[in-house]
Amino acid sequence: YEENGGLNYAIVNGHRMAYIDNKVEDKPLILLLHGLPDHNFLYRDVIRILGDEYRVIALDHIGYGLSDQPLELEYSFTTLSEYVDGFISVLELADINLVITDVGGPAGLGFAANNPSLVKSITLFETIWEAVDDLENSNYAPPFQEFLLNIRTDGIGEDIVINQNQMIAFLDQLTVSTMTPEVQ
């Protein structure tokens, strides 16, 4: 973390959200929003590459990485979007170039839709457009819908993610190359 500006925390809705900020002042701002099951570590090399020309901030969504993981929250796309909005407000960010992937997509797009004057550009990759909190009635492809419903089910979700490590297997099916052990 130190190489990329150090680990920081912002208090949003009473919870700590971890983030990296290279603190390069007077440069365009890039805000990196990760996906599932990642956290800001995903962007460690990106920050190093962009760090001379941009102020780069990579947050950990609430419930992910080194951010607080409050048990009372419902971890929905709406919740993620509300916490991204709160994070940006606490840090008083503007002229944001959003870079979003996976579940960062609906969170970032939700923020951008509600705050267009604060967003300069949006870069999307490997994301979904529509924030669907009602998975049972979603239009997601049936295998993806079933997987998401299962990992959100008490007992089943823990078994799938922790005991069977199916999250890695699921992600591996979506990649065009083999994930190396250090990435897994």
PDB file of N, CA and C in Angstrom, residues 43-127:
ATOM      1  N   TYR A  43      -6.129  -3.219  -8.232  1.00  0.00           N
ATOM      2  CA  TYR A  43      -5.620  -2.089  -9.013  1.00  0.00           C
ATOM      3  C   TYR A  43      -4.192  -1.674  -8.664  1.00  0.00           C
ATOM      4  N   ARG A  44      -3.468  -2.471  -7.905  1.00  0.00           N
ATOM      5  CA  ARG A  44      -2.128  -2.078  -7.435  1.00  0.00           C
ATOM      6  C   ARG A  44      -1.199  -1.701  -8.586  1.00  0.00           C
ATOM      7  N   ASP A  45      -1.181  -2.471  -9.659  1.00  0.00           N
ATOM      8  CA  ASP A  45      -0.294  -2.163 -10.779  1.00  0.00           C
ATOM      9  C   ASP A  45      -0.817  -0.988 -11.603  1.00  0.00           C
ATOM     10  N   VAL A  46      -2.119  -0.876 -11.712  1.00  0.00           N
ATOM     11  CA  VAL A  46      -2.729   0.236 -12.450  1.00  0.00           C
ATOM     12  C   VAL A  46      -2.356   1.560 -11.791  1.00  0.00           C
ATOM     13  N   ILE A  47      -2.403   1.595 -10.464  1.00  0.00           N
ATOM     14  CA  ILE A  47      -2.059   2.829  -9.745  1.00  0.00           C
ATOM     15  C   ILE A  47      -0.617   3.212 -10.026  1.00  0.00           C
ATOM     16  N   ARG A  48       0.270   2.243 -10.016  1.00  0.00           N
ATOM     17  CA  ARG A  48       1.682   2.549 -10.305  1.00  0.00           C
ATOM     18  C   ARG A  48       1.852   3.103 -11.720  1.00  0.00           C
ATOM     19  N   ILE A  49       1.135   2.545 -12.682  1.00  0.00           N
ATOM     20  CA  ILE A  49       1.272   2.982 -14.073  1.00  0.00           C
ATOM     21  C   ILE A  49       0.693   4.388 -14.276  1.00  0.00           C
ATOM     22  N   LEU A  50      -0.451   4.646 -13.687  1.00  0.00           N
ATOM     23  CA  LEU A  50      -1.131   5.926 -13.894  1.00  0.00           C
ATOM     24  C   LEU A  50      -0.708   7.019 -12.918  1.00  0.00           C
ATOM     25  N   GLY A  51      -0.002   6.625 -11.875  1.00  0.00           N
ATOM     26  CA  GLY A  51       0.271   7.498 -10.750  1.00  0.00           C
ATOM     27  C   GLY A  51       1.017   8.781 -11.023  1.00  0.00           C
ATOM     28  N   ASP A  52       1.806   8.855 -12.074  1.00  0.00           N
ATOM     29  CA  ASP A  52       2.528  10.100 -12.348  1.00  0.00           C
ATOM     30  C   ASP A  52       1.650  11.145 -13.036  1.00  0.00           C
ATOM     31  N   GLU A  53       0.647  10.671 -13.755  1.00  0.00           N
ATOM     32  CA  GLU A  53      -0.180  11.580 -14.550  1.00  0.00           C
ATOM     33  C   GLU A  53      -1.552  11.852 -13.943  1.00  0.00           C
ATOM     34  N   TYR A  54      -1.943  11.047 -12.949  1.00  0.00           N
ATOM     35  CA  TYR A  54      -3.285  11.154 -12.388  1.00  0.00           C
ATOM     36  C   TYR A  54      -3.258  11.019 -10.873  1.00  0.00           C
ATOM     37  N   ARG A  55      -4.228  11.636 -10.239  1.00  0.00           N
ATOM     38  CA  ARG A  55      -4.533  11.279  -8.859  1.00  0.00           C
ATOM     39  C   ARG A  55      -5.424  10.041  -8.962  1.00  0.00           C
ATOM     40  N   VAL A  56      -5.001   8.957  -8.350  1.00  0.00           N
ATOM     41  CA  VAL A  56      -5.728   7.700  -8.461  1.00  0.00           C
ATOM     42  C   VAL A  56      -6.199   7.263  -7.073  1.00  0.00           C
ATOM     43  N   ILE A  57      -7.494   7.039  -6.981  1.00  0.00           N
ATOM     44  CA  ILE A  57      -8.092   6.531  -5.747  1.00  0.00           C
ATOM     45  C   ILE A  57      -8.755   5.197  -6.067  1.00  0.00           C
ATOM     46  N   ALA A  58      -8.442   4.182  -5.263  1.00  0.00           N
ATOM     47  CA  ALA A  58      -9.079   2.872  -5.398  1.00  0.00           C
ATOM     48  C   ALA A  58      -9.687   2.517  -4.047  1.00  0.00           C
ATOM     49  N   LEU A  59     -11.012   2.420  -4.016  1.00  0.00           N
ATOM     50  CA  LEU A  59     -11.660   2.143  -2.738  1.00  0.00           C
ATOM     51  C   LEU A  59     -11.963   0.657  -2.591  1.00  0.00           C
ATOM     52  N   ASP A  60     -12.197   0.261  -1.365  1.00  0.00           N
ATOM     53  CA  ASP A  60     -12.776  -1.051  -1.066  1.00  0.00           C
ATOM     54  C   ASP A  60     -14.248  -0.797  -0.781  1.00  0.00           C
ATOM     55  N   HIS A  61     -15.143  -1.399  -1.584  1.00  0.00           N
ATOM     56  CA  HIS A  61     -16.573  -1.268  -1.301  1.00  0.00           C
ATOM     57  C   HIS A  61     -16.846  -1.689   0.138  1.00  0.00           C
ATOM     58  N   ILE A  62     -17.918  -1.172   0.693  1.00  0.00           N
ATOM     59  CA  ILE A  62     -18.332  -1.598   2.027  1.00  0.00           C
ATOM     60  C   ILE A  62     -18.536  -3.120   1.995  1.00  0.00           C
ATOM     61  N   GLY A  63     -17.983  -3.798   2.993  1.00  0.00           N
ATOM     62  CA  GLY A  63     -18.107  -5.253   3.055  1.00  0.00           C
ATOM     63  C   GLY A  63     -17.005  -6.004   2.343  1.00  0.00           C
ATOM     64  N   TYR A  64     -16.093  -5.298   1.696  1.00  0.00           N
ATOM     65  CA  TYR A  64     -15.029  -5.918   0.913  1.00  0.00           C
ATOM     66  C   TYR A  64     -13.665  -5.498   1.455  1.00  0.00           C
ATOM     67  N   GLY A  65     -12.668  -6.322   1.195  1.00  0.00           N
ATOM     68  CA  GLY A  65     -11.286  -5.971   1.499  1.00  0.00           C
ATOM     69  C   GLY A  65     -11.102  -5.516   2.930  1.00  0.00           C
ATOM     70  N   LEU A  66     -10.520  -4.345   3.083  1.00  0.00           N
ATOM     71  CA  LEU A  66     -10.216  -3.806   4.407  1.00  0.00           C
ATOM     72  C   LEU A  66     -11.271  -2.821   4.911  1.00  0.00           C
ATOM     73  N   SER A  67     -12.361  -2.663   4.158  1.00  0.00           N
ATOM     74  CA  SER A  67     -13.478  -1.850   4.641  1.00  0.00           C
ATOM     75  C   SER A  67     -14.250  -2.647   5.684  1.00  0.00           C
ATOM     76  N   ASP A  68     -15.020  -1.908   6.505  1.00  0.00           N
ATOM     77  CA  ASP A  68     -15.866  -2.585   7.483  1.00  0.00           C
ATOM     78  C   ASP A  68     -16.817  -3.541   6.781  1.00  0.00           C
ATOM     79  N   GLN A  69     -17.199  -4.573   7.505  1.00  0.00           N
ATOM     80  CA  GLN A  69     -18.104  -5.589   6.978  1.00  0.00           C
ATOM     81  C   GLN A  69     -19.297  -5.748   7.925  1.00  0.00           C
ATOM     82  N   PRO A  70     -20.098  -4.681   8.038  1.00  0.00           N
ATOM     83  CA  PRO A  70     -21.211  -4.715   8.993  1.00  0.00           C
ATOM     84  C   PRO A  70     -22.233  -5.793   8.632  1.00  0.00           C
ATOM     85  N   LEU A  71     -22.570  -6.603   9.617  1.00  0.00           N
ATOM     86  CA  LEU A  71     -23.492  -7.711   9.393  1.00  0.00           C
ATOM     87  C   LEU A  71     -24.922  -7.246   9.173  1.00  0.00           C
ATOM     88  N   GLU A  72     -25.256  -6.043   9.661  1.00  0.00           N
ATOM     89  CA  GLU A  72     -26.638  -5.583   9.562  1.00  0.00           C
ATOM     90  C   GLU A  72     -27.006  -5.071   8.170  1.00  0.00           C
ATOM     91  N   LEU A  73     -26.033  -4.872   7.298  1.00  0.00           N
ATOM     92  CA  LEU A  73     -26.328  -4.353   5.961  1.00  0.00           C
ATOM     93  C   LEU A  73     -26.837  -5.449   5.037  1.00  0.00           C
ATOM     94  N   GLU A  74     -27.726  -5.050   4.151  1.00  0.00           N
ATOM     95  CA  GLU A  74     -28.092  -5.925   3.044  1.00  0.00           C
ATOM     96  C   GLU A  74     -27.160  -5.536   1.895  1.00  0.00           C
ATOM     97  N   TYR A  75     -26.318  -6.441   1.473  1.00  0.00           N
ATOM     98  CA  TYR A  75     -25.335  -6.121   0.454  1.00  0.00           C
ATOM     99  C   TYR A  75     -25.972  -6.216  -0.928  1.00  0.00           C
ATOM    100  N   SER A  76     -26.619  -5.142  -1.296  1.00  0.00           N
ATOM    101  CA  SER A  76     -27.305  -5.042  -2.581  1.00  0.00           C
ATOM    102  C   SER A  76     -26.586  -4.012  -3.447  1.00  0.00           C
ATOM    103  N   PHE A  77     -26.962  -3.943  -4.708  1.00  0.00           N
ATOM    104  CA  PHE A  77     -26.399  -2.921  -5.588  1.00  0.00           C
ATOM    105  C   PHE A  77     -26.769  -1.528  -5.083  1.00  0.00           C
ATOM    106  N   THR A  78     -27.959  -1.387  -4.547  1.00  0.00           N
ATOM    107  CA  THR A  78     -28.388  -0.101  -4.008  1.00  0.00           C
ATOM    108  C   THR A  78     -27.490   0.310  -2.845  1.00  0.00           C
ATOM    109  N   THR A  79     -27.196  -0.630  -1.950  1.00  0.00           N
ATOM    110  CA  THR A  79     -26.323  -0.341  -0.813  1.00  0.00           C
ATOM    111  C   THR A  79     -24.937   0.065  -1.296  1.00  0.00           C
ATOM    112  N   LEU A  80     -24.371  -0.703  -2.233  1.00  0.00           N
ATOM    113  CA  LEU A  80     -23.041  -0.362  -2.748  1.00  0.00           C
ATOM    114  C   LEU A  80     -23.037   1.035  -3.354  1.00  0.00           C
ATOM    115  N   SER A  81     -24.077   1.360  -4.114  1.00  0.00           N
ATOM    116  CA  SER A  81     -24.163   2.683  -4.735  1.00  0.00           C
ATOM    117  C   SER A  81     -24.271   3.781  -3.685  1.00  0.00           C
ATOM    118  N   GLU A  82     -25.059   3.554  -2.633  1.00  0.00           N
ATOM    119  CA  GLU A  82     -25.189   4.545  -1.569  1.00  0.00           C
ATOM    120  C   GLU A  82     -23.847   4.789  -0.875  1.00  0.00           C
ATOM    121  N   TYR A  83     -23.069   3.741  -0.674  1.00  0.00           N
ATOM    122  CA  TYR A  83     -21.777   3.900  -0.010  1.00  0.00           C
ATOM    123  C   TYR A  83     -20.747   4.559  -0.932  1.00  0.00           C
ATOM    124  N   VAL A  84     -20.808   4.275  -2.229  1.00  0.00           N
ATOM    125  CA  VAL A  84     -19.928   4.988  -3.172  1.00  0.00           C
ATOM    126  C   VAL A  84     -20.276   6.468  -3.148  1.00  0.00           C
ATOM    127  N   ASP A  85     -21.564   6.783  -3.187  1.00  0.00           N
ATOM    128  CA  ASP A  85     -22.019   8.169  -3.125  1.00  0.00           C
ATOM    129  C   ASP A  85     -21.512   8.833  -1.842  1.00  0.00           C
ATOM    130  N   GLY A  86     -21.660   8.151  -0.709  1.00  0.00           N
ATOM    131  CA  GLY A  86     -21.200   8.703   0.567  1.00  0.00           C
ATOM    132  C   GLY A  86     -19.692   8.896   0.609  1.00  0.00           C
ATOM    133  N   PHE A  87     -18.963   7.940   0.049  1.00  0.00           N
ATOM    134  CA  PHE A  87     -17.497   8.026  -0.003  1.00  0.00           C
ATOM    135  C   PHE A  87     -17.070   9.262  -0.792  1.00  0.00           C
ATOM    136  N   ILE A  88     -17.656   9.450  -1.958  1.00  0.00           N
ATOM    137  CA  ILE A  88     -17.313  10.593  -2.809  1.00  0.00           C
ATOM    138  C   ILE A  88     -17.671  11.904  -2.107  1.00  0.00           C
ATOM    139  N   SER A  89     -18.790  11.912  -1.415  1.00  0.00           N
ATOM    140  CA  SER A  89     -19.205  13.107  -0.677  1.00  0.00           C
ATOM    141  C   SER A  89     -18.236  13.422   0.464  1.00  0.00           C
ATOM    142  N   VAL A  90     -17.859  12.412   1.236  1.00  0.00           N
ATOM    143  CA  VAL A  90     -16.941  12.620   2.361  1.00  0.00           C
ATOM    144  C   VAL A  90     -15.603  13.173   1.870  1.00  0.00           C
ATOM    145  N   LEU A  91     -15.099  12.636   0.767  1.00  0.00           N
ATOM    146  CA  LEU A  91     -13.816  13.103   0.237  1.00  0.00           C
ATOM    147  C   LEU A  91     -13.957  14.360  -0.623  1.00  0.00           C
ATOM    148  N   GLU A  92     -15.202  14.795  -0.859  1.00  0.00           N
ATOM    149  CA  GLU A  92     -15.491  15.984  -1.658  1.00  0.00           C
ATOM    150  C   GLU A  92     -14.833  15.901  -3.035  1.00  0.00           C
ATOM    151  N   LEU A  93     -15.033  14.776  -3.705  1.00  0.00           N
ATOM    152  CA  LEU A  93     -14.442  14.554  -5.021  1.00  0.00           C
ATOM    153  C   LEU A  93     -15.315  15.167  -6.109  1.00  0.00           C
ATOM    154  N   ALA A  94     -14.677  15.659  -7.166  1.00  0.00           N
ATOM    155  CA  ALA A  94     -15.370  16.213  -8.327  1.00  0.00           C
ATOM    156  C   ALA A  94     -14.513  15.956  -9.560  1.00  0.00           C
ATOM    157  N   ASP A  95     -15.083  16.193 -10.734  1.00  0.00           N
ATOM    158  CA  ASP A  95     -14.390  15.938 -12.002  1.00  0.00           C
ATOM    159  C   ASP A  95     -13.788  14.538 -12.007  1.00  0.00           C
ATOM    160  N   ILE A  96     -14.629  13.559 -11.687  1.00  0.00           N
ATOM    161  CA  ILE A  96     -14.196  12.179 -11.496  1.00  0.00           C
ATOM    162  C   ILE A  96     -14.216  11.425 -12.818  1.00  0.00           C
ATOM    163  N   ASN A  97     -13.119  10.764 -13.108  1.00  0.00           N
ATOM    164  CA  ASN A  97     -13.056   9.794 -14.192  1.00  0.00           C
ATOM    165  C   ASN A  97     -13.257   8.432 -13.540  1.00  0.00           C
ATOM    166  N   LEU A  98     -14.461   7.867 -13.698  1.00  0.00           N
ATOM    167  CA  LEU A  98     -14.791   6.584 -13.081  1.00  0.00           C
ATOM    168  C   LEU A  98     -14.276   5.437 -13.935  1.00  0.00           C
ATOM    169  N   VAL A  99     -13.637   4.479 -13.302  1.00  0.00           N
ATOM    170  CA  VAL A  99     -13.254   3.227 -13.954  1.00  0.00           C
ATOM    171  C   VAL A  99     -13.903   2.122 -13.133  1.00  0.00           C
ATOM    172  N   ILE A 100     -14.812   1.388 -13.769  1.00  0.00           N
ATOM    173  CA  ILE A 100     -15.632   0.452 -13.013  1.00  0.00           C
ATOM    174  C   ILE A 100     -15.686  -0.912 -13.679  1.00  0.00           C
ATOM    175  N   THR A 101     -15.705  -1.930 -12.824  1.00  0.00           N
ATOM    176  CA  THR A 101     -15.802  -3.302 -13.288  1.00  0.00           C
ATOM    177  C   THR A 101     -16.772  -4.071 -12.406  1.00  0.00           C
ATOM    178  N   ASP A 102     -17.395  -5.083 -12.967  1.00  0.00           N
ATOM    179  CA  ASP A 102     -18.229  -6.031 -12.235  1.00  0.00           C
ATOM    180  C   ASP A 102     -19.269  -5.299 -11.408  1.00  0.00           C
ATOM    181  N   VAL A 103     -19.396  -5.582 -10.093  1.00  0.00           N
ATOM    182  CA  VAL A 103     -20.400  -4.916  -9.259  1.00  0.00           C
ATOM    183  C   VAL A 103     -20.086  -3.448  -9.044  1.00  0.00           C
ATOM    184  N   GLY A 104     -18.864  -3.035  -9.367  1.00  0.00           N
ATOM    185  CA  GLY A 104     -18.548  -1.613  -9.354  1.00  0.00           C
ATOM    186  C   GLY A 104     -19.351  -0.872 -10.404  1.00  0.00           C
ATOM    187  N   GLY A 105     -19.789  -1.593 -11.448  1.00  0.00           N
ATOM    188  CA  GLY A 105     -20.579  -0.992 -12.522  1.00  0.00           C
ATOM    189  C   GLY A 105     -21.877  -0.384 -12.030  1.00  0.00           C
ATOM    190  N   PRO A 106     -22.781  -1.197 -11.483  1.00  0.00           N
ATOM    191  CA  PRO A 106     -24.030  -0.614 -10.986  1.00  0.00           C
ATOM    192  C   PRO A 106     -23.804   0.419  -9.878  1.00  0.00           C
ATOM    193  N   ALA A 107     -22.811   0.193  -9.017  1.00  0.00           N
ATOM    194  CA  ALA A 107     -22.532   1.161  -7.951  1.00  0.00           C
ATOM    195  C   ALA A 107     -22.081   2.490  -8.545  1.00  0.00           C
ATOM    196  N   GLY A 108     -21.146   2.448  -9.484  1.00  0.00           N
ATOM    197  CA  GLY A 108     -20.637   3.661 -10.101  1.00  0.00           C
ATOM    198  C   GLY A 108     -21.649   4.326 -11.013  1.00  0.00           C
ATOM    199  N   LEU A 109     -22.389   3.520 -11.793  1.00  0.00           N
ATOM    200  CA  LEU A 109     -23.395   4.085 -12.683  1.00  0.00           C
ATOM    201  C   LEU A 109     -24.545   4.702 -11.887  1.00  0.00           C
ATOM    202  N   GLY A 110     -24.873   4.091 -10.753  1.00  0.00           N
ATOM    203  CA  GLY A 110     -25.897   4.675  -9.886  1.00  0.00           C
ATOM    204  C   GLY A 110     -25.467   6.034  -9.379  1.00  0.00           C
ATOM    205  N   PHE A 111     -24.215   6.130  -8.949  1.00  0.00           N
ATOM    206  CA  PHE A 111     -23.692   7.421  -8.510  1.00  0.00           C
ATOM    207  C   PHE A 111     -23.720   8.428  -9.659  1.00  0.00           C
ATOM    208  N   ALA A 112     -23.216   8.021 -10.823  1.00  0.00           N
ATOM    209  CA  ALA A 112     -23.131   8.930 -11.978  1.00  0.00           C
ATOM    210  C   ALA A 112     -24.514   9.423 -12.404  1.00  0.00           C
ATOM    211  N   ALA A 113     -25.506   8.532 -12.377  1.00  0.00           N
ATOM    212  CA  ALA A 113     -26.866   8.929 -12.769  1.00  0.00           C
ATOM    213  C   ALA A 113     -27.429   9.980 -11.829  1.00  0.00           C
ATOM    214  N   ASN A 114     -27.084   9.880 -10.546  1.00  0.00           N
ATOM    215  CA  ASN A 114     -27.593  10.825  -9.558  1.00  0.00           C
ATOM    216  C   ASN A 114     -26.741  12.079  -9.409  1.00  0.00           C
ATOM    217  N   ASN A 115     -25.517  12.045  -9.954  1.00  0.00           N
ATOM    218  CA  ASN A 115     -24.572  13.159  -9.776  1.00  0.00           C
ATOM    219  C   ASN A 115     -23.799  13.442 -11.064  1.00  0.00           C
ATOM    220  N   PRO A 116     -24.487  13.675 -12.177  1.00  0.00           N
ATOM    221  CA  PRO A 116     -23.776  13.830 -13.449  1.00  0.00           C
ATOM    222  C   PRO A 116     -22.775  14.987 -13.471  1.00  0.00           C
ATOM    223  N   SER A 117     -23.000  16.013 -12.672  1.00  0.00           N
ATOM    224  CA  SER A 117     -22.088  17.159 -12.681  1.00  0.00           C
ATOM    225  C   SER A 117     -20.733  16.830 -12.049  1.00  0.00           C
ATOM    226  N   LEU A 118     -20.648  15.726 -11.286  1.00  0.00           N
ATOM    227  CA  LEU A 118     -19.390  15.359 -10.633  1.00  0.00           C
ATOM    228  C   LEU A 118     -18.554  14.380 -11.449  1.00  0.00           C
ATOM    229  N   VAL A 119     -19.143  13.827 -12.521  1.00  0.00           N
ATOM    230  CA  VAL A 119     -18.476  12.778 -13.299  1.00  0.00           C
ATOM    231  C   VAL A 119     -18.029  13.335 -14.644  1.00  0.00           C
ATOM    232  N   LYS A 120     -16.740  13.194 -14.909  1.00  0.00           N
ATOM    233  CA  LYS A 120     -16.155  13.671 -16.163  1.00  0.00           C
ATOM    234  C   LYS A 120     -16.209  12.596 -17.237  1.00  0.00           C
ATOM    235  N   SER A 121     -15.923  11.338 -16.864  1.00  0.00           N
ATOM    236  CA  SER A 121     -15.959  10.227 -17.819  1.00  0.00           C
ATOM    237  C   SER A 121     -16.213   8.921 -17.073  1.00  0.00           C
ATOM    238  N   ILE A 122     -16.640   7.917 -17.833  1.00  0.00           N
ATOM    239  CA  ILE A 122     -16.876   6.589 -17.281  1.00  0.00           C
ATOM    240  C   ILE A 122     -16.229   5.570 -18.208  1.00  0.00           C
ATOM    241  N   THR A 123     -15.408   4.710 -17.632  1.00  0.00           N
ATOM    242  CA  THR A 123     -14.824   3.593 -18.371  1.00  0.00           C
ATOM    243  C   THR A 123     -15.352   2.313 -17.745  1.00  0.00           C
ATOM    244  N   LEU A 124     -16.008   1.497 -18.557  1.00  0.00           N
ATOM    245  CA  LEU A 124     -16.601   0.246 -18.093  1.00  0.00           C
ATOM    246  C   LEU A 124     -15.830  -0.936 -18.656  1.00  0.00           C
ATOM    247  N   PHE A 125     -15.643  -1.956 -17.833  1.00  0.00           N
ATOM    248  CA  PHE A 125     -15.172  -3.219 -18.373  1.00  0.00           C
ATOM    249  C   PHE A 125     -15.692  -4.357 -17.518  1.00  0.00           C
ATOM    250  N   GLU A 126     -16.119  -5.401 -18.203  1.00  0.00           N
ATOM    251  CA  GLU A 126     -16.640  -6.606 -17.553  1.00  0.00           C
ATOM    252  C   GLU A 126     -17.612  -6.266 -16.435  1.00  0.00           C
ATOM    253  N   THR A 127     -18.657  -5.560 -16.799  1.00  0.00           N
ATOM    254  CA  THR A 127     -19.643  -5.153 -15.798  1.00  0.00           C
ATOM    255  C   THR A 127     -21.041  -5.431 -16.297  1.00  0.00           C
TER     256      THR A 127
END
